[in-house]
């Protein structure tokens, strides 16, 4: 019917017009299964306020997964905000908490916001998101206080809202009483080799003569996506002698 056809056209074209998606990794090896599992945790709590923690060591791909999940579900919400590199912002700037509050408010209101104290920022955020179905992602949280100043009063969020927190410290998720925690495991051997190969050779498997060396490097990286990406990019278009030396 025309109705079905129009719906299909809209579904196909809308993502192409949407400029609110976040850039993710160029080579998303193994990403789809992580996204499916995290979205599954969210959908189990549909209709309620849902907090999901993504926990793992540095370089394990937490931010990439959080961005991909955001891209997958952000159109379902009245307002959205993805606050990236929280640890870095707070370490580099004494006014870091206020900058993060301003970013969240600007994302939600679609205008530049200025605040003059953390307490005022917290109150303003609560008023702005009150009753709204919101999606908020807090990336690389290292201190429970960072969550408190941004999303301290969970009760102000509307039903169906989702808060996603990525962290290296599982204790923060316990303090937040997060029930749904997704642990980022190291990549399997085959996935590690494929991701490394994409960065080192720009294809899914090692080129001739580099197979054993590639397996050694991939094993050395211990299944950490960031290590595989950095070493793979560094070794791109280098000789075997250079590989061995590195």
PDB file of C-alpha atoms in Angstrom:
ATOM      1  CA  UNK A   1       0.000   0.000   0.000  1.00  0.00           C
ATOM      2  CA  UNK A   2       1.013   3.657  -0.355  1.00  0.00           C
ATOM      3  CA  UNK A   3       1.220   3.993   3.417  1.00  0.00           C
ATOM      4  CA  UNK A   4       3.751   1.141   3.699  1.00  0.00           C
ATOM      5  CA  UNK A   5       5.753   2.495   0.778  1.00  0.00           C
ATOM      6  CA  UNK A   6       5.926   6.006   2.268  1.00  0.00           C
ATOM      7  CA  UNK A   7       7.022   4.583   5.642  1.00  0.00           C
ATOM      8  CA  UNK A   8       9.805   2.600   3.954  1.00  0.00           C
ATOM      9  CA  UNK A   9      11.004   5.668   2.043  1.00  0.00           C
ATOM     10  CA  UNK A  10      11.061   7.773   5.227  1.00  0.00           C
ATOM     11  CA  UNK A  11      12.933   5.057   7.157  1.00  0.00           C
ATOM     12  CA  UNK A  12      15.533   4.801   4.385  1.00  0.00           C
ATOM     13  CA  UNK A  13      16.100   8.533   3.891  1.00  0.00           C
ATOM     14  CA  UNK A  14      15.837   9.923   7.434  1.00  0.00           C
ATOM     15  CA  UNK A  15      19.202   8.518   8.637  1.00  0.00           C
ATOM     16  CA  UNK A  16      20.913  10.069   5.584  1.00  0.00           C
ATOM     17  CA  UNK A  17      19.507  13.511   6.410  1.00  0.00           C
ATOM     18  CA  UNK A  18      20.144  13.230  10.143  1.00  0.00           C
ATOM     19  CA  UNK A  19      23.215  15.266  11.138  1.00  0.00           C
ATOM     20  CA  UNK A  20      22.851  14.465  14.845  1.00  0.00           C
ATOM     21  CA  UNK A  21      24.603  11.078  14.633  1.00  0.00           C
ATOM     22  CA  UNK A  22      28.060  10.784  16.195  1.00  0.00           C
ATOM     23  CA  UNK A  23      31.160   9.758  14.222  1.00  0.00           C
ATOM     24  CA  UNK A  24      32.378   6.295  15.159  1.00  0.00           C
ATOM     25  CA  UNK A  25      35.351   4.135  14.238  1.00  0.00           C
ATOM     26  CA  UNK A  26      36.252   3.667  10.576  1.00  0.00           C
ATOM     27  CA  UNK A  27      36.540  -0.114  11.001  1.00  0.00           C
ATOM     28  CA  UNK A  28      33.732  -1.335  13.324  1.00  0.00           C
ATOM     29  CA  UNK A  29      34.949  -4.921  13.770  1.00  0.00           C
ATOM     30  CA  UNK A  30      32.780  -6.752  16.339  1.00  0.00           C
ATOM     31  CA  UNK A  31      30.879  -3.558  17.185  1.00  0.00           C
ATOM     32  CA  UNK A  32      27.427  -4.744  16.129  1.00  0.00           C
ATOM     33  CA  UNK A  33      27.184  -7.509  18.741  1.00  0.00           C
ATOM     34  CA  UNK A  34      28.150  -5.093  21.567  1.00  0.00           C
ATOM     35  CA  UNK A  35      25.516  -2.590  20.425  1.00  0.00           C
ATOM     36  CA  UNK A  36      22.838  -5.284  20.205  1.00  0.00           C
ATOM     37  CA  UNK A  37      23.508  -6.430  23.772  1.00  0.00           C
ATOM     38  CA  UNK A  38      23.519  -2.907  25.272  1.00  0.00           C
ATOM     39  CA  UNK A  39      20.332  -1.940  23.393  1.00  0.00           C
ATOM     40  CA  UNK A  40      18.812  -5.192  24.696  1.00  0.00           C
ATOM     41  CA  UNK A  41      19.559  -4.109  28.293  1.00  0.00           C
ATOM     42  CA  UNK A  42      17.820  -0.779  27.612  1.00  0.00           C
ATOM     43  CA  UNK A  43      14.786  -2.335  25.963  1.00  0.00           C
ATOM     44  CA  UNK A  44      14.267  -4.687  28.931  1.00  0.00           C
ATOM     45  CA  UNK A  45      13.461  -1.589  31.009  1.00  0.00           C
ATOM     46  CA  UNK A  46      11.329   0.160  28.363  1.00  0.00           C
ATOM     47  CA  UNK A  47       8.931   2.694  29.836  1.00  0.00           C
ATOM     48  CA  UNK A  48      10.956   3.161  33.041  1.00  0.00           C
ATOM     49  CA  UNK A  49      13.933   5.388  33.783  1.00  0.00           C
ATOM     50  CA  UNK A  50      16.880   3.187  32.815  1.00  0.00           C
ATOM     51  CA  UNK A  51      20.570   3.437  33.789  1.00  0.00           C
ATOM     52  CA  UNK A  52      23.097   1.305  31.919  1.00  0.00           C
ATOM     53  CA  UNK A  53      26.791   1.108  32.788  1.00  0.00           C
ATOM     54  CA  UNK A  54      29.468   0.233  30.212  1.00  0.00           C
ATOM     55  CA  UNK A  55      32.522  -0.875  32.162  1.00  0.00           C
ATOM     56  CA  UNK A  56      36.004  -1.884  31.032  1.00  0.00           C
ATOM     57  CA  UNK A  57      39.687  -1.019  31.018  1.00  0.00           C
ATOM     58  CA  UNK A  58      41.102   1.926  29.053  1.00  0.00           C
ATOM     59  CA  UNK A  59      41.195   1.304  25.310  1.00  0.00           C
ATOM     60  CA  UNK A  60      38.604  -1.499  25.409  1.00  0.00           C
ATOM     61  CA  UNK A  61      36.123   0.374  23.180  1.00  0.00           C
ATOM     62  CA  UNK A  62      33.616   1.716  25.743  1.00  0.00           C
ATOM     63  CA  UNK A  63      33.241   5.120  24.069  1.00  0.00           C
ATOM     64  CA  UNK A  64      32.873   3.600  20.598  1.00  0.00           C
ATOM     65  CA  UNK A  65      30.102   1.286  21.809  1.00  0.00           C
ATOM     66  CA  UNK A  66      28.349   4.154  23.631  1.00  0.00           C
ATOM     67  CA  UNK A  67      28.433   6.291  20.458  1.00  0.00           C
ATOM     68  CA  UNK A  68      27.087   3.462  18.321  1.00  0.00           C
ATOM     69  CA  UNK A  69      24.267   2.806  20.831  1.00  0.00           C
ATOM     70  CA  UNK A  70      23.471   6.541  20.875  1.00  0.00           C
ATOM     71  CA  UNK A  71      23.268   6.582  17.061  1.00  0.00           C
ATOM     72  CA  UNK A  72      20.995   3.549  17.122  1.00  0.00           C
ATOM     73  CA  UNK A  73      18.409   4.876  19.590  1.00  0.00           C
ATOM     74  CA  UNK A  74      18.652   8.705  19.842  1.00  0.00           C
ATOM     75  CA  UNK A  75      15.672   9.386  17.556  1.00  0.00           C
ATOM     76  CA  UNK A  76      13.339   7.828  20.145  1.00  0.00           C
ATOM     77  CA  UNK A  77      13.854  10.671  22.655  1.00  0.00           C
ATOM     78  CA  UNK A  78      12.611  14.230  23.201  1.00  0.00           C
ATOM     79  CA  UNK A  79      16.126  15.476  23.982  1.00  0.00           C
ATOM     80  CA  UNK A  80      19.631  14.005  23.916  1.00  0.00           C
ATOM     81  CA  UNK A  81      23.166  14.781  25.090  1.00  0.00           C
ATOM     82  CA  UNK A  82      26.463  12.925  24.718  1.00  0.00           C
ATOM     83  CA  UNK A  83      29.098  14.282  27.149  1.00  0.00           C
ATOM     84  CA  UNK A  84      32.488  12.947  26.036  1.00  0.00           C
ATOM     85  CA  UNK A  85      35.898  12.850  27.791  1.00  0.00           C
ATOM     86  CA  UNK A  86      34.590  13.807  31.243  1.00  0.00           C
ATOM     87  CA  UNK A  87      37.807  12.698  32.984  1.00  0.00           C
ATOM     88  CA  UNK A  88      39.962  14.810  30.676  1.00  0.00           C
ATOM     89  CA  UNK A  89      37.766  17.929  30.985  1.00  0.00           C
ATOM     90  CA  UNK A  90      37.724  17.753  34.804  1.00  0.00           C
ATOM     91  CA  UNK A  91      41.492  17.156  35.042  1.00  0.00           C
ATOM     92  CA  UNK A  92      42.446  20.020  32.727  1.00  0.00           C
ATOM     93  CA  UNK A  93      40.061  22.732  33.956  1.00  0.00           C
ATOM     94  CA  UNK A  94      39.092  23.769  37.486  1.00  0.00           C
ATOM     95  CA  UNK A  95      35.724  24.875  36.054  1.00  0.00           C
ATOM     96  CA  UNK A  96      35.313  21.520  34.305  1.00  0.00           C
ATOM     97  CA  UNK A  97      32.058  20.593  36.045  1.00  0.00           C
ATOM     98  CA  UNK A  98      30.420  23.849  34.946  1.00  0.00           C
ATOM     99  CA  UNK A  99      31.618  23.424  31.350  1.00  0.00           C
ATOM    100  CA  UNK A 100      30.052  19.961  31.296  1.00  0.00           C
ATOM    101  CA  UNK A 101      26.785  21.322  32.721  1.00  0.00           C
ATOM    102  CA  UNK A 102      26.752  24.024  30.048  1.00  0.00           C
ATOM    103  CA  UNK A 103      27.287  21.424  27.339  1.00  0.00           C
ATOM    104  CA  UNK A 104      24.398  19.273  28.583  1.00  0.00           C
ATOM    105  CA  UNK A 105      22.066  22.292  28.753  1.00  0.00           C
ATOM    106  CA  UNK A 106      23.145  23.490  25.297  1.00  0.00           C
ATOM    107  CA  UNK A 107      22.525  20.020  23.820  1.00  0.00           C
ATOM    108  CA  UNK A 108      19.047  19.775  25.330  1.00  0.00           C
ATOM    109  CA  UNK A 109      17.936  23.366  24.624  1.00  0.00           C
ATOM    110  CA  UNK A 110      19.748  23.716  21.257  1.00  0.00           C
ATOM    111  CA  UNK A 111      21.091  27.119  22.366  1.00  0.00           C
ATOM    112  CA  UNK A 112      24.308  28.333  24.017  1.00  0.00           C
ATOM    113  CA  UNK A 113      23.921  28.287  27.787  1.00  0.00           C
ATOM    114  CA  UNK A 114      25.993  30.105  30.419  1.00  0.00           C
ATOM    115  CA  UNK A 115      25.938  29.230  34.111  1.00  0.00           C
ATOM    116  CA  UNK A 116      27.832  30.782  37.022  1.00  0.00           C
ATOM    117  CA  UNK A 117      27.911  28.075  39.684  1.00  0.00           C
ATOM    118  CA  UNK A 118      27.668  24.297  39.934  1.00  0.00           C
ATOM    119  CA  UNK A 119      24.624  24.495  42.233  1.00  0.00           C
ATOM    120  CA  UNK A 120      22.750  26.740  39.773  1.00  0.00           C
ATOM    121  CA  UNK A 121      23.748  24.450  36.903  1.00  0.00           C
ATOM    122  CA  UNK A 122      22.398  21.375  38.699  1.00  0.00           C
ATOM    123  CA  UNK A 123      19.086  23.114  39.419  1.00  0.00           C
ATOM    124  CA  UNK A 124      18.823  24.360  35.833  1.00  0.00           C
ATOM    125  CA  UNK A 125      19.441  20.867  34.411  1.00  0.00           C
ATOM    126  CA  UNK A 126      16.731  19.400  36.644  1.00  0.00           C
ATOM    127  CA  UNK A 127      14.205  21.988  35.437  1.00  0.00           C
ATOM    128  CA  UNK A 128      15.134  21.583  31.770  1.00  0.00           C
ATOM    129  CA  UNK A 129      14.870  17.768  31.660  1.00  0.00           C
ATOM    130  CA  UNK A 130      11.908  17.585  34.052  1.00  0.00           C
ATOM    131  CA  UNK A 131       9.274  15.251  32.622  1.00  0.00           C
ATOM    132  CA  UNK A 132      11.119  14.868  29.307  1.00  0.00           C
ATOM    133  CA  UNK A 133      12.038  11.542  27.752  1.00  0.00           C
ATOM    134  CA  UNK A 134      15.802  12.120  27.629  1.00  0.00           C
ATOM    135  CA  UNK A 135      18.878  10.200  26.495  1.00  0.00           C
ATOM    136  CA  UNK A 136      22.068  11.264  28.299  1.00  0.00           C
ATOM    137  CA  UNK A 137      25.469   9.590  27.860  1.00  0.00           C
ATOM    138  CA  UNK A 138      28.258  10.376  30.358  1.00  0.00           C
ATOM    139  CA  UNK A 139      31.535   9.129  28.895  1.00  0.00           C
ATOM    140  CA  UNK A 140      34.696   8.285  30.884  1.00  0.00           C
ATOM    141  CA  UNK A 141      33.399   9.026  34.374  1.00  0.00           C
ATOM    142  CA  UNK A 142      36.066   8.768  37.097  1.00  0.00           C
ATOM    143  CA  UNK A 143      34.276  10.288  40.088  1.00  0.00           C
ATOM    144  CA  UNK A 144      30.729   9.893  41.415  1.00  0.00           C
ATOM    145  CA  UNK A 145      30.557  13.689  41.855  1.00  0.00           C
ATOM    146  CA  UNK A 146      30.707  14.094  38.053  1.00  0.00           C
ATOM    147  CA  UNK A 147      27.407  12.215  37.778  1.00  0.00           C
ATOM    148  CA  UNK A 148      25.849  14.132  40.680  1.00  0.00           C
ATOM    149  CA  UNK A 149      26.444  17.574  39.134  1.00  0.00           C
ATOM    150  CA  UNK A 150      25.081  16.463  35.743  1.00  0.00           C
ATOM    151  CA  UNK A 151      22.287  14.002  36.556  1.00  0.00           C
ATOM    152  CA  UNK A 152      22.074  14.107  40.334  1.00  0.00           C
ATOM    153  CA  UNK A 153      18.303  13.888  40.639  1.00  0.00           C
ATOM    154  CA  UNK A 154      17.218  10.939  38.508  1.00  0.00           C
ATOM    155  CA  UNK A 155      13.585  11.455  39.549  1.00  0.00           C
ATOM    156  CA  UNK A 156      13.280  14.580  37.399  1.00  0.00           C
ATOM    157  CA  UNK A 157      13.702  12.566  34.164  1.00  0.00           C
ATOM    158  CA  UNK A 158      10.543  11.561  32.311  1.00  0.00           C
ATOM    159  CA  UNK A 159       9.506   7.923  31.932  1.00  0.00           C
ATOM    160  CA  UNK A 160      11.407   6.083  29.218  1.00  0.00           C
ATOM    161  CA  UNK A 161      14.547   8.184  29.784  1.00  0.00           C
ATOM    162  CA  UNK A 162      17.958   6.503  29.531  1.00  0.00           C
ATOM    163  CA  UNK A 163      21.262   7.360  31.239  1.00  0.00           C
ATOM    164  CA  UNK A 164      24.370   5.579  29.925  1.00  0.00           C
ATOM    165  CA  UNK A 165      27.624   5.814  31.938  1.00  0.00           C
ATOM    166  CA  UNK A 166      30.995   4.570  30.650  1.00  0.00           C
ATOM    167  CA  UNK A 167      33.732   4.089  33.235  1.00  0.00           C
ATOM    168  CA  UNK A 168      36.857   2.138  34.136  1.00  0.00           C
ATOM    169  CA  UNK A 169      35.753   2.021  37.796  1.00  0.00           C
ATOM    170  CA  UNK A 170      32.914  -0.411  38.539  1.00  0.00           C
ATOM    171  CA  UNK A 171      32.605   1.053  42.067  1.00  0.00           C
ATOM    172  CA  UNK A 172      31.058   4.208  40.553  1.00  0.00           C
ATOM    173  CA  UNK A 173      28.309   2.069  39.002  1.00  0.00           C
ATOM    174  CA  UNK A 174      27.711   0.395  42.387  1.00  0.00           C
ATOM    175  CA  UNK A 175      27.337   3.814  44.058  1.00  0.00           C
ATOM    176  CA  UNK A 176      24.836   4.727  41.342  1.00  0.00           C
ATOM    177  CA  UNK A 177      23.016   1.409  42.011  1.00  0.00           C
ATOM    178  CA  UNK A 178      23.191   0.405  38.359  1.00  0.00           C
ATOM    179  CA  UNK A 179      21.554  -2.965  37.757  1.00  0.00           C
ATOM    180  CA  UNK A 180      22.370  -3.257  34.035  1.00  0.00           C
ATOM    181  CA  UNK A 181      26.175  -3.312  33.669  1.00  0.00           C
ATOM    182  CA  UNK A 182      27.765  -4.320  30.361  1.00  0.00           C
ATOM    183  CA  UNK A 183      31.388  -5.426  30.733  1.00  0.00           C
ATOM    184  CA  UNK A 184      33.680  -4.850  27.763  1.00  0.00           C
ATOM    185  CA  UNK A 185      35.684  -8.037  27.226  1.00  0.00           C
ATOM    186  CA  UNK A 186      38.911  -8.253  25.221  1.00  0.00           C
ATOM    187  CA  UNK A 187      38.471  -9.015  21.511  1.00  0.00           C
ATOM    188  CA  UNK A 188      38.793 -12.612  20.332  1.00  0.00           C
ATOM    189  CA  UNK A 189      41.886 -13.656  18.360  1.00  0.00           C
ATOM    190  CA  UNK A 190      40.223 -13.558  14.936  1.00  0.00           C
ATOM    191  CA  UNK A 191      38.575 -10.190  15.558  1.00  0.00           C
ATOM    192  CA  UNK A 192      41.848  -8.758  16.887  1.00  0.00           C
ATOM    193  CA  UNK A 193      43.696  -9.863  13.762  1.00  0.00           C
ATOM    194  CA  UNK A 194      40.986  -8.458  11.486  1.00  0.00           C
ATOM    195  CA  UNK A 195      40.911  -5.056  13.226  1.00  0.00           C
ATOM    196  CA  UNK A 196      44.712  -4.865  13.212  1.00  0.00           C
ATOM    197  CA  UNK A 197      44.783  -5.803   9.504  1.00  0.00           C
ATOM    198  CA  UNK A 198      42.314  -3.051   8.571  1.00  0.00           C
ATOM    199  CA  UNK A 199      44.651  -0.484  10.123  1.00  0.00           C
ATOM    200  CA  UNK A 200      47.948  -2.042   8.998  1.00  0.00           C
ATOM    201  CA  UNK A 201      46.968  -3.139   5.455  1.00  0.00           C
ATOM    202  CA  UNK A 202      43.578  -1.461   4.786  1.00  0.00           C
ATOM    203  CA  UNK A 203      42.010  -4.894   4.292  1.00  0.00           C
ATOM    204  CA  UNK A 204      40.495  -7.630   6.465  1.00  0.00           C
ATOM    205  CA  UNK A 205      43.528  -9.951   6.562  1.00  0.00           C
ATOM    206  CA  UNK A 206      47.343  -9.611   6.478  1.00  0.00           C
ATOM    207  CA  UNK A 207      49.047  -9.327   3.119  1.00  0.00           C
ATOM    208  CA  UNK A 208      51.435 -12.033   1.884  1.00  0.00           C
ATOM    209  CA  UNK A 209      54.487 -12.602   4.045  1.00  0.00           C
ATOM    210  CA  UNK A 210      53.146 -10.647   7.031  1.00  0.00           C
ATOM    211  CA  UNK A 211      50.795 -13.278   8.451  1.00  0.00           C
ATOM    212  CA  UNK A 212      52.968 -14.520  11.347  1.00  0.00           C
ATOM    213  CA  UNK A 213      54.204 -11.054  12.256  1.00  0.00           C
ATOM    214  CA  UNK A 214      50.628  -9.779  12.276  1.00  0.00           C
ATOM    215  CA  UNK A 215      49.473 -12.588  14.575  1.00  0.00           C
ATOM    216  CA  UNK A 216      52.325 -11.800  16.965  1.00  0.00           C
ATOM    217  CA  UNK A 217      51.463  -8.096  17.096  1.00  0.00           C
ATOM    218  CA  UNK A 218      47.726  -8.792  17.501  1.00  0.00           C
ATOM    219  CA  UNK A 219      48.464 -11.205  20.376  1.00  0.00           C
ATOM    220  CA  UNK A 220      50.773  -8.618  21.987  1.00  0.00           C
ATOM    221  CA  UNK A 221      47.906  -6.073  21.971  1.00  0.00           C
ATOM    222  CA  UNK A 222      45.887  -8.348  24.238  1.00  0.00           C
ATOM    223  CA  UNK A 223      42.568  -7.826  22.478  1.00  0.00           C
ATOM    224  CA  UNK A 224      42.461  -4.069  23.169  1.00  0.00           C
ATOM    225  CA  UNK A 225      40.944  -2.183  20.192  1.00  0.00           C
ATOM    226  CA  UNK A 226      42.883   1.037  20.885  1.00  0.00           C
ATOM    227  CA  UNK A 227      46.237  -0.787  20.975  1.00  0.00           C
ATOM    228  CA  UNK A 228      45.397  -2.654  17.750  1.00  0.00           C
ATOM    229  CA  UNK A 229      44.441   0.612  16.045  1.00  0.00           C
ATOM    230  CA  UNK A 230      47.544   2.548  17.197  1.00  0.00           C
ATOM    231  CA  UNK A 231      50.058  -0.177  16.353  1.00  0.00           C
ATOM    232  CA  UNK A 232      48.318  -1.101  13.094  1.00  0.00           C
ATOM    233  CA  UNK A 233      48.329   2.507  11.895  1.00  0.00           C
ATOM    234  CA  UNK A 234      51.968   2.941  12.928  1.00  0.00           C
ATOM    235  CA  UNK A 235      53.066  -0.171  11.000  1.00  0.00           C
ATOM    236  CA  UNK A 236      51.101   0.710   7.858  1.00  0.00           C
ATOM    237  CA  UNK A 237      53.267   0.589   4.712  1.00  0.00           C
ATOM    238  CA  UNK A 238      56.463  -0.275   6.625  1.00  0.00           C
ATOM    239  CA  UNK A 239      58.999  -2.976   5.745  1.00  0.00           C
ATOM    240  CA  UNK A 240      59.359  -6.342   7.504  1.00  0.00           C
ATOM    241  CA  UNK A 241      62.618  -5.134   9.061  1.00  0.00           C
ATOM    242  CA  UNK A 242      60.811  -2.113  10.521  1.00  0.00           C
ATOM    243  CA  UNK A 243      58.041  -4.360  11.832  1.00  0.00           C
ATOM    244  CA  UNK A 244      60.533  -6.643  13.550  1.00  0.00           C
ATOM    245  CA  UNK A 245      62.387  -3.673  15.048  1.00  0.00           C
ATOM    246  CA  UNK A 246      59.150  -2.144  16.368  1.00  0.00           C
TER     247      UNK A 246
END
